[in-house]
Amino acid sequence: MMRKNQKPEGIASLLSKTLKGLNLESKLKRHSVWSHWDKIVGKTIAEKAWPSRLMEDTLVVKVINASWMNELSFMKQQILEKIQTEIPDCPIKHLRLELGTKKFFIPD
């Protein structure tokens, strides 16, 4: 209930409080890696590797072939740092690389 002479609370503030209250803030940050992926790794890598699924604090990344998997294995720490830069306080701490083909995916 709003008190007299009190300004209404902004939608961003209400949404943030609601997400925290429902313990969804961390999950939302983890899943936002999909929308930030191209910026995190760049267009060239994004065409060869893409987020597939989340397992706790691990992001599983599908990679188009063994050569790219080898290349990205050397870049894991750099990619994790870029995730933190693009999505501050993101709870993703590990990357797991797997060979795969690109499929349409909607994170849950």
PDB file of N, CA and C in Angstrom:
ATOM      1  N   MET A   1       0.835  -1.176   0.000  1.00  0.00           N
ATOM      2  CA  MET A   1       0.000   0.000   0.000  1.00  0.00           C
ATOM      3  C   MET A   1       0.884   1.245   0.000  1.00  0.00           C
ATOM      4  N   MET A   2       0.537   2.189  -0.843  1.00  0.00           N
ATOM      5  CA  MET A   2       1.315   3.403  -0.955  1.00  0.00           C
ATOM      6  C   MET A   2       0.841   4.432   0.064  1.00  0.00           C
ATOM      7  N   ARG A   3       1.800   5.086   0.680  1.00  0.00           N
ATOM      8  CA  ARG A   3       1.465   6.137   1.649  1.00  0.00           C
ATOM      9  C   ARG A   3       1.316   7.473   0.941  1.00  0.00           C
ATOM     10  N   LYS A   4       0.614   8.373   1.586  1.00  0.00           N
ATOM     11  CA  LYS A   4       0.402   9.704   1.036  1.00  0.00           C
ATOM     12  C   LYS A   4       1.750  10.389   0.822  1.00  0.00           C
ATOM     13  N   ASN A   5       1.892  11.080  -0.300  1.00  0.00           N
ATOM     14  CA  ASN A   5       3.104  11.793  -0.682  1.00  0.00           C
ATOM     15  C   ASN A   5       4.278  10.864  -0.988  1.00  0.00           C
ATOM     16  N   GLN A   6       4.014   9.582  -1.156  1.00  0.00           N
ATOM     17  CA  GLN A   6       5.073   8.631  -1.512  1.00  0.00           C
ATOM     18  C   GLN A   6       5.010   8.386  -3.010  1.00  0.00           C
ATOM     19  N   LYS A   7       6.168   8.445  -3.643  1.00  0.00           N
ATOM     20  CA  LYS A   7       6.216   8.218  -5.090  1.00  0.00           C
ATOM     21  C   LYS A   7       6.080   6.731  -5.376  1.00  0.00           C
ATOM     22  N   PRO A   8       5.432   6.397  -6.483  1.00  0.00           N
ATOM     23  CA  PRO A   8       5.316   4.977  -6.844  1.00  0.00           C
ATOM     24  C   PRO A   8       6.700   4.398  -7.164  1.00  0.00           C
ATOM     25  N   GLU A   9       6.868   3.132  -6.869  1.00  0.00           N
ATOM     26  CA  GLU A   9       8.136   2.455  -7.122  1.00  0.00           C
ATOM     27  C   GLU A   9       8.234   2.096  -8.600  1.00  0.00           C
ATOM     28  N   GLY A  10       9.416   2.224  -9.162  1.00  0.00           N
ATOM     29  CA  GLY A  10       9.639   1.924 -10.579  1.00  0.00           C
ATOM     30  C   GLY A  10       9.520   0.435 -10.865  1.00  0.00           C
ATOM     31  N   ILE A  11       9.172   0.108 -12.103  1.00  0.00           N
ATOM     32  CA  ILE A  11       8.982  -1.280 -12.502  1.00  0.00           C
ATOM     33  C   ILE A  11      10.269  -2.088 -12.382  1.00  0.00           C
ATOM     34  N   ALA A  12      11.413  -1.477 -12.690  1.00  0.00           N
ATOM     35  CA  ALA A  12      12.689  -2.197 -12.598  1.00  0.00           C
ATOM     36  C   ALA A  12      12.962  -2.620 -11.163  1.00  0.00           C
ATOM     37  N   SER A  13      12.676  -1.732 -10.238  1.00  0.00           N
ATOM     38  CA  SER A  13      12.872  -2.037  -8.821  1.00  0.00           C
ATOM     39  C   SER A  13      11.922  -3.137  -8.361  1.00  0.00           C
ATOM     40  N   LEU A  14      10.682  -3.050  -8.774  1.00  0.00           N
ATOM     41  CA  LEU A  14       9.698  -4.075  -8.401  1.00  0.00           C
ATOM     42  C   LEU A  14      10.066  -5.437  -8.980  1.00  0.00           C
ATOM     43  N   LEU A  15      10.500  -5.438 -10.221  1.00  0.00           N
ATOM     44  CA  LEU A  15      10.891  -6.693 -10.866  1.00  0.00           C
ATOM     45  C   LEU A  15      12.105  -7.308 -10.166  1.00  0.00           C
ATOM     46  N   SER A  16      13.082  -6.485  -9.857  1.00  0.00           N
ATOM     47  CA  SER A  16      14.272  -6.970  -9.158  1.00  0.00           C
ATOM     48  C   SER A  16      13.911  -7.580  -7.809  1.00  0.00           C
ATOM     49  N   LYS A  17      13.062  -6.906  -7.044  1.00  0.00           N
ATOM     50  CA  LYS A  17      12.633  -7.420  -5.736  1.00  0.00           C
ATOM     51  C   LYS A  17      11.868  -8.735  -5.885  1.00  0.00           C
ATOM     52  N   THR A  18      11.017  -8.801  -6.900  1.00  0.00           N
ATOM     53  CA  THR A  18      10.231 -10.020  -7.134  1.00  0.00           C
ATOM     54  C   THR A  18      11.135 -11.193  -7.496  1.00  0.00           C
ATOM     55  N   LEU A  19      12.086 -10.952  -8.406  1.00  0.00           N
ATOM     56  CA  LEU A  19      13.016 -12.012  -8.804  1.00  0.00           C
ATOM     57  C   LEU A  19      13.839 -12.505  -7.610  1.00  0.00           C
ATOM     58  N   LYS A  20      14.304 -11.573  -6.790  1.00  0.00           N
ATOM     59  CA  LYS A  20      15.060 -11.957  -5.589  1.00  0.00           C
ATOM     60  C   LYS A  20      14.178 -12.743  -4.634  1.00  0.00           C
ATOM     61  N   GLY A  21      12.961 -12.276  -4.446  1.00  0.00           N
ATOM     62  CA  GLY A  21      12.034 -12.932  -3.538  1.00  0.00           C
ATOM     63  C   GLY A  21      11.686 -14.345  -3.967  1.00  0.00           C
ATOM     64  N   LEU A  22      11.660 -14.591  -5.258  1.00  0.00           N
ATOM     65  CA  LEU A  22      11.345 -15.919  -5.793  1.00  0.00           C
ATOM     66  C   LEU A  22      12.604 -16.746  -6.074  1.00  0.00           C
ATOM     67  N   ASN A  23      13.752 -16.213  -5.694  1.00  0.00           N
ATOM     68  CA  ASN A  23      15.043 -16.870  -5.946  1.00  0.00           C
ATOM     69  C   ASN A  23      15.266 -17.159  -7.434  1.00  0.00           C
ATOM     70  N   LEU A  24      14.844 -16.251  -8.284  1.00  0.00           N
ATOM     71  CA  LEU A  24      14.986 -16.421  -9.725  1.00  0.00           C
ATOM     72  C   LEU A  24      16.090 -15.553 -10.329  1.00  0.00           C
ATOM     73  N   GLU A  25      16.627 -14.629  -9.549  1.00  0.00           N
ATOM     74  CA  GLU A  25      17.620 -13.696 -10.075  1.00  0.00           C
ATOM     75  C   GLU A  25      18.857 -14.425 -10.614  1.00  0.00           C
ATOM     76  N   SER A  26      19.360 -15.389  -9.867  1.00  0.00           N
ATOM     77  CA  SER A  26      20.540 -16.142 -10.287  1.00  0.00           C
ATOM     78  C   SER A  26      20.259 -16.937 -11.559  1.00  0.00           C
ATOM     79  N   LYS A  27      19.098 -17.567 -11.613  1.00  0.00           N
ATOM     80  CA  LYS A  27      18.727 -18.361 -12.789  1.00  0.00           C
ATOM     81  C   LYS A  27      18.600 -17.464 -14.022  1.00  0.00           C
ATOM     82  N   LEU A  28      18.017 -16.299 -13.848  1.00  0.00           N
ATOM     83  CA  LEU A  28      17.864 -15.365 -14.953  1.00  0.00           C
ATOM     84  C   LEU A  28      19.232 -14.919 -15.467  1.00  0.00           C
ATOM     85  N   LYS A  29      20.163 -14.639 -14.556  1.00  0.00           N
ATOM     86  CA  LYS A  29      21.507 -14.237 -14.976  1.00  0.00           C
ATOM     87  C   LYS A  29      22.196 -15.363 -15.734  1.00  0.00           C
ATOM     88  N   ARG A  30      22.083 -16.582 -15.250  1.00  0.00           N
ATOM     89  CA  ARG A  30      22.719 -17.717 -15.933  1.00  0.00           C
ATOM     90  C   ARG A  30      22.173 -17.871 -17.340  1.00  0.00           C
ATOM     91  N   HIS A  31      20.871 -17.763 -17.480  1.00  0.00           N
ATOM     92  CA  HIS A  31      20.256 -17.979 -18.791  1.00  0.00           C
ATOM     93  C   HIS A  31      20.469 -16.809 -19.751  1.00  0.00           C
ATOM     94  N   SER A  32      20.830 -15.656 -19.232  1.00  0.00           N
ATOM     95  CA  SER A  32      21.053 -14.523 -20.133  1.00  0.00           C
ATOM     96  C   SER A  32      22.314 -14.698 -20.976  1.00  0.00           C
ATOM     97  N   VAL A  33      23.116 -15.724 -20.674  1.00  0.00           N
ATOM     98  CA  VAL A  33      24.303 -15.993 -21.489  1.00  0.00           C
ATOM     99  C   VAL A  33      23.896 -16.270 -22.940  1.00  0.00           C
ATOM    100  N   TRP A  34      22.714 -16.823 -23.180  1.00  0.00           N
ATOM    101  CA  TRP A  34      22.252 -17.081 -24.551  1.00  0.00           C
ATOM    102  C   TRP A  34      22.136 -15.774 -25.331  1.00  0.00           C
ATOM    103  N   SER A  35      21.548 -14.777 -24.729  1.00  0.00           N
ATOM    104  CA  SER A  35      21.345 -13.510 -25.448  1.00  0.00           C
ATOM    105  C   SER A  35      22.628 -12.687 -25.572  1.00  0.00           C
ATOM    106  N   HIS A  36      23.625 -12.985 -24.757  1.00  0.00           N
ATOM    107  CA  HIS A  36      24.892 -12.254 -24.795  1.00  0.00           C
ATOM    108  C   HIS A  36      26.011 -13.021 -25.517  1.00  0.00           C
ATOM    109  N   TRP A  37      25.748 -14.244 -25.945  1.00  0.00           N
ATOM    110  CA  TRP A  37      26.805 -15.127 -26.445  1.00  0.00           C
ATOM    111  C   TRP A  37      27.632 -14.509 -27.572  1.00  0.00           C
ATOM    112  N   ASP A  38      26.981 -13.938 -28.593  1.00  0.00           N
ATOM    113  CA  ASP A  38      27.724 -13.344 -29.714  1.00  0.00           C
ATOM    114  C   ASP A  38      28.689 -12.263 -29.241  1.00  0.00           C
ATOM    115  N   LYS A  39      28.257 -11.474 -28.286  1.00  0.00           N
ATOM    116  CA  LYS A  39      29.119 -10.410 -27.765  1.00  0.00           C
ATOM    117  C   LYS A  39      30.235 -10.977 -26.894  1.00  0.00           C
ATOM    118  N   ILE A  40      29.960 -12.042 -26.183  1.00  0.00           N
ATOM    119  CA  ILE A  40      30.955 -12.655 -25.303  1.00  0.00           C
ATOM    120  C   ILE A  40      32.098 -13.254 -26.107  1.00  0.00           C
ATOM    121  N   VAL A  41      31.780 -14.032 -27.137  1.00  0.00           N
ATOM    122  CA  VAL A  41      32.829 -14.760 -27.869  1.00  0.00           C
ATOM    123  C   VAL A  41      33.146 -14.179 -29.242  1.00  0.00           C
ATOM    124  N   GLY A  42      32.309 -13.296 -29.744  1.00  0.00           N
ATOM    125  CA  GLY A  42      32.515 -12.754 -31.088  1.00  0.00           C
ATOM    126  C   GLY A  42      31.795 -13.590 -32.124  1.00  0.00           C
ATOM    127  N   LYS A  43      31.512 -12.976 -33.262  1.00  0.00           N
ATOM    128  CA  LYS A  43      30.703 -13.618 -34.302  1.00  0.00           C
ATOM    129  C   LYS A  43      31.342 -14.894 -34.853  1.00  0.00           C
ATOM    130  N   THR A  44      32.652 -14.879 -35.084  1.00  0.00           N
ATOM    131  CA  THR A  44      33.328 -16.040 -35.672  1.00  0.00           C
ATOM    132  C   THR A  44      33.198 -17.264 -34.782  1.00  0.00           C
ATOM    133  N   ILE A  45      33.492 -17.097 -33.494  1.00  0.00           N
ATOM    134  CA  ILE A  45      33.396 -18.225 -32.564  1.00  0.00           C
ATOM    135  C   ILE A  45      31.945 -18.622 -32.354  1.00  0.00           C
ATOM    136  N   ALA A  46      31.047 -17.643 -32.289  1.00  0.00           N
ATOM    137  CA  ALA A  46      29.622 -17.935 -32.075  1.00  0.00           C
ATOM    138  C   ALA A  46      29.047 -18.806 -33.191  1.00  0.00           C
ATOM    139  N   GLU A  47      29.621 -18.723 -34.379  1.00  0.00           N
ATOM    140  CA  GLU A  47      29.175 -19.570 -35.488  1.00  0.00           C
ATOM    141  C   GLU A  47      29.686 -21.002 -35.348  1.00  0.00           C
ATOM    142  N   LYS A  48      30.714 -21.194 -34.532  1.00  0.00           N
ATOM    143  CA  LYS A  48      31.340 -22.503 -34.369  1.00  0.00           C
ATOM    144  C   LYS A  48      31.049 -23.147 -33.014  1.00  0.00           C
ATOM    145  N   ALA A  49      30.592 -22.351 -32.054  1.00  0.00           N
ATOM    146  CA  ALA A  49      30.316 -22.852 -30.705  1.00  0.00           C
ATOM    147  C   ALA A  49      29.167 -22.051 -30.108  1.00  0.00           C
ATOM    148  N   TRP A  50      28.303 -22.714 -29.358  1.00  0.00           N
ATOM    149  CA  TRP A  50      27.113 -22.059 -28.827  1.00  0.00           C
ATOM    150  C   TRP A  50      26.719 -22.714 -27.508  1.00  0.00           C
ATOM    151  N   PRO A  51      26.089 -21.940 -26.622  1.00  0.00           N
ATOM    152  CA  PRO A  51      25.621 -22.517 -25.353  1.00  0.00           C
ATOM    153  C   PRO A  51      24.545 -23.558 -25.607  1.00  0.00           C
ATOM    154  N   SER A  52      24.624 -24.668 -24.902  1.00  0.00           N
ATOM    155  CA  SER A  52      23.682 -25.758 -25.094  1.00  0.00           C
ATOM    156  C   SER A  52      22.769 -25.947 -23.895  1.00  0.00           C
ATOM    157  N   ARG A  53      23.377 -26.023 -22.711  1.00  0.00           N
ATOM    158  CA  ARG A  53      22.576 -26.216 -21.499  1.00  0.00           C
ATOM    159  C   ARG A  53      23.386 -25.815 -20.279  1.00  0.00           C
ATOM    160  N   LEU A  54      22.698 -25.719 -19.164  1.00  0.00           N
ATOM    161  CA  LEU A  54      23.327 -25.381 -17.890  1.00  0.00           C
ATOM    162  C   LEU A  54      23.226 -26.551 -16.939  1.00  0.00           C
ATOM    163  N   MET A  55      24.300 -26.785 -16.206  1.00  0.00           N
ATOM    164  CA  MET A  55      24.315 -27.803 -15.160  1.00  0.00           C
ATOM    165  C   MET A  55      24.931 -27.134 -13.924  1.00  0.00           C
ATOM    166  N   GLU A  56      24.072 -26.714 -12.988  1.00  0.00           N
ATOM    167  CA  GLU A  56      24.538 -25.982 -11.799  1.00  0.00           C
ATOM    168  C   GLU A  56      25.315 -24.740 -12.226  1.00  0.00           C
ATOM    169  N   ASP A  57      26.631 -24.697 -11.906  1.00  0.00           N
ATOM    170  CA  ASP A  57      27.444 -23.532 -12.255  1.00  0.00           C
ATOM    171  C   ASP A  57      28.288 -23.766 -13.507  1.00  0.00           C
ATOM    172  N   THR A  58      27.906 -24.759 -14.309  1.00  0.00           N
ATOM    173  CA  THR A  58      28.648 -25.118 -15.519  1.00  0.00           C
ATOM    174  C   THR A  58      27.802 -24.865 -16.768  1.00  0.00           C
ATOM    175  N   LEU A  59      28.381 -24.151 -17.712  1.00  0.00           N
ATOM    176  CA  LEU A  59      27.742 -23.924 -19.003  1.00  0.00           C
ATOM    177  C   LEU A  59      28.306 -24.949 -19.981  1.00  0.00           C
ATOM    178  N   VAL A  60      27.432 -25.736 -20.572  1.00  0.00           N
ATOM    179  CA  VAL A  60      27.843 -26.705 -21.586  1.00  0.00           C
ATOM    180  C   VAL A  60      27.762 -26.004 -22.935  1.00  0.00           C
ATOM    181  N   VAL A  61      28.884 -26.034 -23.641  1.00  0.00           N
ATOM    182  CA  VAL A  61      28.983 -25.371 -24.939  1.00  0.00           C
ATOM    183  C   VAL A  61      29.197 -26.432 -26.009  1.00  0.00           C
ATOM    184  N   LYS A  62      28.330 -26.440 -27.003  1.00  0.00           N
ATOM    185  CA  LYS A  62      28.479 -27.347 -28.144  1.00  0.00           C
ATOM    186  C   LYS A  62      29.433 -26.696 -29.148  1.00  0.00           C
ATOM    187  N   VAL A  63      30.320 -27.522 -29.693  1.00  0.00           N
ATOM    188  CA  VAL A  63      31.333 -27.042 -30.626  1.00  0.00           C
ATOM    189  C   VAL A  63      31.231 -27.856 -31.910  1.00  0.00           C
ATOM    190  N   ILE A  64      31.399 -27.187 -33.033  1.00  0.00           N
ATOM    191  CA  ILE A  64      31.143 -27.797 -34.337  1.00  0.00           C
ATOM    192  C   ILE A  64      32.115 -28.925 -34.708  1.00  0.00           C
ATOM    193  N   ASN A  65      33.388 -28.839 -34.277  1.00  0.00           N
ATOM    194  CA  ASN A  65      34.337 -29.914 -34.606  1.00  0.00           C
ATOM    195  C   ASN A  65      35.480 -29.952 -33.593  1.00  0.00           C
ATOM    196  N   ALA A  66      36.310 -30.980 -33.696  1.00  0.00           N
ATOM    197  CA  ALA A  66      37.396 -31.192 -32.731  1.00  0.00           C
ATOM    198  C   ALA A  66      38.447 -30.081 -32.783  1.00  0.00           C
ATOM    199  N   SER A  67      38.696 -29.530 -33.948  1.00  0.00           N
ATOM    200  CA  SER A  67      39.674 -28.449 -34.068  1.00  0.00           C
ATOM    201  C   SER A  67      39.240 -27.232 -33.255  1.00  0.00           C
ATOM    202  N   TRP A  68      37.974 -26.861 -33.405  1.00  0.00           N
ATOM    203  CA  TRP A  68      37.466 -25.727 -32.645  1.00  0.00           C
ATOM    204  C   TRP A  68      37.395 -26.054 -31.154  1.00  0.00           C
ATOM    205  N   MET A  69      37.078 -27.289 -30.832  1.00  0.00           N
ATOM    206  CA  MET A  69      37.037 -27.675 -29.424  1.00  0.00           C
ATOM    207  C   MET A  69      38.421 -27.511 -28.794  1.00  0.00           C
ATOM    208  N   ASN A  70      39.443 -27.937 -29.511  1.00  0.00           N
ATOM    209  CA  ASN A  70      40.806 -27.783 -29.022  1.00  0.00           C
ATOM    210  C   ASN A  70      41.146 -26.307 -28.827  1.00  0.00           C
ATOM    211  N   GLU A  71      40.823 -25.496 -29.814  1.00  0.00           N
ATOM    212  CA  GLU A  71      41.092 -24.053 -29.738  1.00  0.00           C
ATOM    213  C   GLU A  71      40.379 -23.419 -28.535  1.00  0.00           C
ATOM    214  N   LEU A  72      39.108 -23.762 -28.369  1.00  0.00           N
ATOM    215  CA  LEU A  72      38.335 -23.172 -27.277  1.00  0.00           C
ATOM    216  C   LEU A  72      38.761 -23.680 -25.900  1.00  0.00           C
ATOM    217  N   SER A  73      39.334 -24.871 -25.859  1.00  0.00           N
ATOM    218  CA  SER A  73      39.799 -25.387 -24.565  1.00  0.00           C
ATOM    219  C   SER A  73      40.879 -24.479 -23.983  1.00  0.00           C
ATOM    220  N   PHE A  74      41.652 -23.826 -24.854  1.00  0.00           N
ATOM    221  CA  PHE A  74      42.677 -22.889 -24.400  1.00  0.00           C
ATOM    222  C   PHE A  74      42.090 -21.526 -24.032  1.00  0.00           C
ATOM    223  N   MET A  75      40.849 -21.284 -24.420  1.00  0.00           N
ATOM    224  CA  MET A  75      40.201 -19.981 -24.196  1.00  0.00           C
ATOM    225  C   MET A  75      39.162 -20.014 -23.076  1.00  0.00           C
ATOM    226  N   LYS A  76      39.021 -21.131 -22.386  1.00  0.00           N
ATOM    227  CA  LYS A  76      37.967 -21.260 -21.377  1.00  0.00           C
ATOM    228  C   LYS A  76      37.994 -20.127 -20.351  1.00  0.00           C
ATOM    229  N   GLN A  77      39.157 -19.858 -19.782  1.00  0.00           N
ATOM    230  CA  GLN A  77      39.243 -18.821 -18.751  1.00  0.00           C
ATOM    231  C   GLN A  77      38.880 -17.451 -19.311  1.00  0.00           C
ATOM    232  N   GLN A  78      39.336 -17.168 -20.505  1.00  0.00           N
ATOM    233  CA  GLN A  78      39.025 -15.897 -21.160  1.00  0.00           C
ATOM    234  C   GLN A  78      37.517 -15.763 -21.396  1.00  0.00           C
ATOM    235  N   ILE A  79      36.878 -16.835 -21.830  1.00  0.00           N
ATOM    236  CA  ILE A  79      35.430 -16.816 -22.065  1.00  0.00           C
ATOM    237  C   ILE A  79      34.686 -16.619 -20.745  1.00  0.00           C
ATOM    238  N   LEU A  80      35.115 -17.297 -19.688  1.00  0.00           N
ATOM    239  CA  LEU A  80      34.479 -17.124 -18.371  1.00  0.00           C
ATOM    240  C   LEU A  80      34.616 -15.684 -17.882  1.00  0.00           C
ATOM    241  N   GLU A  81      35.774 -15.085 -18.109  1.00  0.00           N
ATOM    242  CA  GLU A  81      35.971 -13.681 -17.719  1.00  0.00           C
ATOM    243  C   GLU A  81      35.061 -12.753 -18.517  1.00  0.00           C
ATOM    244  N   LYS A  82      34.888 -13.039 -19.804  1.00  0.00           N
ATOM    245  CA  LYS A  82      33.995 -12.220 -20.630  1.00  0.00           C
ATOM    246  C   LYS A  82      32.540 -12.375 -20.193  1.00  0.00           C
ATOM    247  N   ILE A  83      32.162 -13.589 -19.771  1.00  0.00           N
ATOM    248  CA  ILE A  83      30.804 -13.798 -19.247  1.00  0.00           C
ATOM    249  C   ILE A  83      30.592 -12.895 -18.041  1.00  0.00           C
ATOM    250  N   GLN A  84      31.567 -12.849 -17.139  1.00  0.00           N
ATOM    251  CA  GLN A  84      31.451 -12.003 -15.948  1.00  0.00           C
ATOM    252  C   GLN A  84      31.417 -10.519 -16.304  1.00  0.00           C
ATOM    253  N   THR A  85      32.133 -10.139 -17.363  1.00  0.00           N
ATOM    254  CA  THR A  85      32.126  -8.743 -17.811  1.00  0.00           C
ATOM    255  C   THR A  85      30.755  -8.365 -18.368  1.00  0.00           C
ATOM    256  N   GLU A  86      30.191  -9.236 -19.197  1.00  0.00           N
ATOM    257  CA  GLU A  86      28.902  -8.954 -19.836  1.00  0.00           C
ATOM    258  C   GLU A  86      27.725  -9.145 -18.887  1.00  0.00           C
ATOM    259  N   ILE A  87      27.848 -10.116 -17.968  1.00  0.00           N
ATOM    260  CA  ILE A  87      26.751 -10.438 -17.048  1.00  0.00           C
ATOM    261  C   ILE A  87      27.322 -10.449 -15.627  1.00  0.00           C
ATOM    262  N   PRO A  88      27.498  -9.275 -15.027  1.00  0.00           N
ATOM    263  CA  PRO A  88      28.103  -9.222 -13.689  1.00  0.00           C
ATOM    264  C   PRO A  88      27.365 -10.127 -12.694  1.00  0.00           C
ATOM    265  N   ASP A  89      28.144 -10.771 -11.835  1.00  0.00           N
ATOM    266  CA  ASP A  89      27.627 -11.679 -10.802  1.00  0.00           C
ATOM    267  C   ASP A  89      26.947 -12.920 -11.377  1.00  0.00           C
ATOM    268  N   CYS A  90      27.231 -13.239 -12.628  1.00  0.00           N
ATOM    269  CA  CYS A  90      26.675 -14.452 -13.219  1.00  0.00           C
ATOM    270  C   CYS A  90      27.279 -15.661 -12.508  1.00  0.00           C
ATOM    271  N   PRO A  91      26.450 -16.610 -12.091  1.00  0.00           N
ATOM    272  CA  PRO A  91      26.962 -17.744 -11.322  1.00  0.00           C
ATOM    273  C   PRO A  91      27.638 -18.844 -12.148  1.00  0.00           C
ATOM    274  N   ILE A  92      27.855 -18.620 -13.439  1.00  0.00           N
ATOM    275  CA  ILE A  92      28.558 -19.611 -14.257  1.00  0.00           C
ATOM    276  C   ILE A  92      30.048 -19.546 -13.929  1.00  0.00           C
ATOM    277  N   LYS A  93      30.599 -20.673 -13.492  1.00  0.00           N
ATOM    278  CA  LYS A  93      32.008 -20.730 -13.069  1.00  0.00           C
ATOM    279  C   LYS A  93      32.846 -21.681 -13.922  1.00  0.00           C
ATOM    280  N   HIS A  94      32.190 -22.538 -14.699  1.00  0.00           N
ATOM    281  CA  HIS A  94      32.907 -23.544 -15.477  1.00  0.00           C
ATOM    282  C   HIS A  94      32.304 -23.672 -16.874  1.00  0.00           C
ATOM    283  N   LEU A  95      33.139 -24.048 -17.825  1.00  0.00           N
ATOM    284  CA  LEU A  95      32.685 -24.359 -19.174  1.00  0.00           C
ATOM    285  C   LEU A  95      33.003 -25.820 -19.460  1.00  0.00           C
ATOM    286  N   ARG A  96      32.074 -26.475 -20.110  1.00  0.00           N
ATOM    287  CA  ARG A  96      32.287 -27.853 -20.557  1.00  0.00           C
ATOM    288  C   ARG A  96      32.037 -27.862 -22.055  1.00  0.00           C
ATOM    289  N   LEU A  97      33.013 -28.305 -22.814  1.00  0.00           N
ATOM    290  CA  LEU A  97      32.907 -28.328 -24.271  1.00  0.00           C
ATOM    291  C   LEU A  97      32.512 -29.708 -24.736  1.00  0.00           C
ATOM    292  N   GLU A  98      31.573 -29.774 -25.691  1.00  0.00           N
ATOM    293  CA  GLU A  98      31.113 -31.036 -26.271  1.00  0.00           C
ATOM    294  C   GLU A  98      30.952 -30.851 -27.767  1.00  0.00           C
ATOM    295  N   LEU A  99      31.242 -31.902 -28.512  1.00  0.00           N
ATOM    296  CA  LEU A  99      30.972 -31.868 -29.947  1.00  0.00           C
ATOM    297  C   LEU A  99      29.467 -31.925 -30.154  1.00  0.00           C
ATOM    298  N   GLY A 100      28.980 -31.182 -31.123  1.00  0.00           N
ATOM    299  CA  GLY A 100      27.544 -31.215 -31.358  1.00  0.00           C
ATOM    300  C   GLY A 100      27.145 -30.460 -32.605  1.00  0.00           C
ATOM    301  N   THR A 101      25.867 -30.545 -32.891  1.00  0.00           N
ATOM    302  CA  THR A 101      25.299 -29.810 -34.005  1.00  0.00           C
ATOM    303  C   THR A 101      24.341 -28.772 -33.439  1.00  0.00           C
ATOM    304  N   LYS A 102      24.196 -27.722 -34.169  1.00  0.00           N
ATOM    305  CA  LYS A 102      23.359 -26.625 -33.696  1.00  0.00           C
ATOM    306  C   LYS A 102      21.893 -26.990 -33.828  1.00  0.00           C
ATOM    307  N   LYS A 103      21.179 -26.815 -32.728  1.00  0.00           N
ATOM    308  CA  LYS A 103      19.739 -27.041 -32.717  1.00  0.00           C
ATOM    309  C   LYS A 103      19.087 -25.844 -32.058  1.00  0.00           C
ATOM    310  N   PHE A 104      17.870 -25.611 -32.430  1.00  0.00           N
ATOM    311  CA  PHE A 104      17.122 -24.539 -31.786  1.00  0.00           C
ATOM    312  C   PHE A 104      16.906 -24.891 -30.329  1.00  0.00           C
ATOM    313  N   PHE A 105      17.167 -23.957 -29.439  1.00  0.00           N
ATOM    314  CA  PHE A 105      17.063 -24.231 -28.015  1.00  0.00           C
ATOM    315  C   PHE A 105      16.448 -23.044 -27.310  1.00  0.00           C
ATOM    316  N   ILE A 106      15.508 -23.323 -26.432  1.00  0.00           N
ATOM    317  CA  ILE A 106      14.934 -22.303 -25.563  1.00  0.00           C
ATOM    318  C   ILE A 106      15.272 -22.702 -24.147  1.00  0.00           C
ATOM    319  N   PRO A 107      16.112 -21.905 -23.447  1.00  0.00           N
ATOM    320  CA  PRO A 107      16.465 -22.275 -22.079  1.00  0.00           C
ATOM    321  C   PRO A 107      15.238 -22.268 -21.164  1.00  0.00           C
ATOM    322  N   ASP A 108      15.224 -23.205 -20.208  1.00  0.00           N
ATOM    323  CA  ASP A 108      14.083 -23.260 -19.276  1.00  0.00           C
ATOM    324  C   ASP A 108      14.275 -22.321 -18.119  1.00  0.00           C
TER     325      ASP A 108
END
